[in-house]
Short mmCIF file of C-alpha atoms in Angstrom, two decimals:
data_model
loop_
_atom_site.label_atom_id
_atom_site.label_comp_id
_atom_site.label_asym_id
_atom_site.label_seq_id
_atom_site.Cartn_x
_atom_site.Cartn_y
_atom_site.Cartn_z
CA MET A 1 89.90 48.15 70.54
CA LEU A 2 93.31 47.44 68.92
CA HIS A 3 96.82 47.82 69.81
CA ASN A 4 99.14 50.93 69.40
CA ILE A 5 96.55 53.00 67.57
CA ASP A 6 95.56 56.25 69.20
CA PRO A 7 91.71 55.68 70.16
CA ILE A 8 90.94 59.12 68.79
CA LEU A 9 91.39 57.29 65.07
CA SER A 10 88.01 56.38 64.79
CA PRO A 11 86.89 53.70 62.35
CA ASP A 12 86.03 56.00 59.65
CA LEU A 13 88.98 58.15 59.78
CA LEU A 14 91.17 54.76 59.97
CA HIS A 15 89.10 53.48 56.66
CA SER A 16 90.05 56.48 55.29
CA LEU A 17 93.57 57.09 56.00
CA ARG A 18 94.13 53.31 54.58
CA ALA A 19 92.47 54.27 51.17
CA MET A 20 94.37 57.21 50.51
CA GLY A 21 96.93 56.66 48.06
CA HIS A 22 100.28 58.72 47.76
CA GLY A 23 99.75 62.62 46.98
CA ASP A 24 96.32 62.36 48.40
CA GLU A 25 95.44 64.99 50.91
CA ILE A 26 93.66 65.33 54.59
CA VAL A 27 92.46 68.54 55.92
CA ILE A 28 92.11 68.49 59.91
CA VAL A 29 90.28 71.56 60.81
CA ASP A 30 88.90 73.36 63.90
CA ALA A 31 85.20 73.91 64.77
CA ASN A 32 84.76 76.91 62.69
CA PHE A 33 85.89 75.81 59.71
CA PRO A 34 83.10 74.74 56.98
CA GLY A 35 83.70 70.71 56.64
CA SER A 36 80.50 69.68 56.51
CA SER A 37 79.31 72.01 53.18
CA SER A 38 83.14 71.95 51.47
CA GLY A 39 82.57 68.93 49.22
CA PRO A 40 84.71 65.55 50.95
CA LYS A 41 83.65 63.23 53.01
CA CYS A 42 83.69 65.02 56.34
CA ILE A 43 84.59 63.01 59.73
CA ARG A 44 83.54 64.46 62.77
CA ALA A 45 85.90 64.00 65.45
CA ASP A 46 84.23 67.13 67.85
CA GLY A 47 85.31 66.01 70.95
CA SER A 48 89.27 66.45 70.00
CA THR A 49 91.31 69.32 68.93
CA ALA A 50 93.01 69.79 66.07
CA SER A 51 96.52 69.36 67.65
CA GLU A 52 95.02 65.52 69.38
CA VAL A 53 93.86 64.83 65.90
CA LEU A 54 97.11 65.91 64.53
CA LYS A 55 99.37 64.07 66.39
CA ALA A 56 97.25 60.86 66.14
CA VAL A 57 96.89 60.81 62.11
CA LEU A 58 101.20 61.48 61.81
CA SER A 59 101.62 57.71 64.19
CA LEU A 60 99.93 56.08 61.06
CA MET A 61 99.86 58.31 58.11
CA PRO A 62 103.43 59.28 56.71
CA LEU A 63 103.96 62.90 55.23
CA ASP A 64 104.85 62.90 50.97
CA THR A 65 108.49 63.57 50.67
CA PHE A 66 108.42 64.67 46.92
CA VAL A 67 106.78 67.74 47.49
CA PRO A 68 108.12 70.52 49.49
CA ASP A 69 104.93 71.31 51.38
CA PRO A 70 103.39 68.49 52.77
CA ALA A 71 102.05 70.41 55.68
CA LEU A 72 99.74 73.46 55.02
CA THR A 73 98.13 75.71 57.06
CA MET A 74 95.79 79.08 56.49
CA GLU A 75 97.31 82.39 56.94
CA VAL A 76 95.92 84.91 59.03
CA VAL A 77 93.61 87.42 57.37
CA GLY A 78 95.42 90.72 57.10
CA GLU A 79 98.71 89.44 59.00
CA PRO A 80 100.11 86.58 56.80
CA GLU A 81 103.80 86.81 58.75
CA THR A 82 101.59 86.18 62.24
CA ILE A 83 101.87 82.66 63.36
CA PRO A 84 98.67 81.65 65.44
CA GLU A 85 99.27 79.54 68.43
CA ALA A 86 97.41 76.58 66.80
CA VAL A 87 99.52 76.74 63.89
CA ALA A 88 103.04 76.63 66.40
CA ASP A 89 101.43 73.63 67.98
CA PHE A 90 101.11 72.05 64.60
CA GLN A 91 104.87 72.37 64.20
CA ALA A 92 105.96 71.24 67.02
CA ILE A 93 103.91 68.06 66.92
CA ILE A 94 105.05 67.51 62.94
CA ASN A 95 108.95 68.11 64.35
CA GLU A 96 108.15 65.46 67.36
CA ALA A 97 105.92 62.98 65.30
CA ALA A 98 106.36 62.62 61.50
CA ASP A 99 108.77 60.86 60.26
CA ASN A 100 109.79 63.23 57.20
CA PRO A 101 109.08 66.52 59.01
CA ALA A 102 108.90 68.93 57.43
CA GLN A 103 108.48 73.05 57.92
CA ILE A 104 104.52 74.43 57.21
CA GLN A 105 103.86 76.27 54.33
CA THR A 106 100.91 78.71 54.25
CA LEU A 107 97.94 79.53 51.53
CA GLU A 108 96.01 83.06 51.53
CA ARG A 109 92.23 82.07 53.21
CA PHE A 110 90.14 81.35 50.55
CA ALA A 111 93.36 79.05 48.72
CA PHE A 112 92.68 77.15 51.63
CA TYR A 113 89.12 76.89 50.79
CA ASP A 114 89.80 75.42 47.58
CA ARG A 115 92.59 73.02 48.25
CA ALA A 116 90.56 71.63 51.03
CA ALA A 117 87.31 71.10 48.72
CA GLN A 118 90.05 68.90 46.57
CA ALA A 119 90.76 66.67 49.37
CA TYR A 120 90.14 63.27 50.14
CA ALA A 121 88.62 63.69 53.78
CA ILE A 122 88.05 66.65 56.26
CA VAL A 123 88.31 65.88 59.95
CA GLN A 124 86.25 68.20 61.58
CA THR A 125 87.72 68.26 65.06
CA GLY A 126 85.94 70.59 68.40
CA GLU A 127 89.36 72.94 68.38
CA ARG A 128 88.58 76.29 69.43
CA ARG A 129 91.90 78.38 68.97
CA PHE A 130 91.10 80.78 65.08
CA TYR A 131 93.22 78.60 62.36
CA GLY A 132 93.52 75.65 64.04
CA ASN A 133 93.63 74.32 60.32
CA ILE A 134 96.00 72.11 58.36
CA ILE A 135 96.24 70.06 55.07
CA LEU A 136 98.58 67.25 55.25
CA LYS A 137 99.84 64.80 51.77
CA LYS A 138 100.16 61.54 52.30
CA GLY A 139 103.53 59.70 51.19
CA VAL A 140 104.67 56.21 50.88
CA ILE A 141 106.16 53.78 53.20
CA GLY A 142 109.46 52.54 51.23
#
């Protein structure tokens, strides 16, 4: 055990967060997302929700301030203006926990899959709410 580190953050997840560089992306996904077949390393966090993992990750990782969209979610198919419950929760967590809060932007479903496939890692959670997926771009610590 370590002081001041959320126990949700597994050794594999901590290693990935530390190994990532500025501009690298990590994807936190729900239980329905094809995490293992998407390409990047898939870290399992089945006993946690995406919101819990997001809050834990943001307790350590800075969001990128050099881009207008350091946090991206998947837009609802056929209803791009709809904000799912999980996404509203993500925005509240970012507003509260991020070192540089940012407004979440969205990507069309297949564009989200393509972007996730290029990420450093994917964290597959046990999140059961639909559209409980978010991409985070790592920033720097001054």
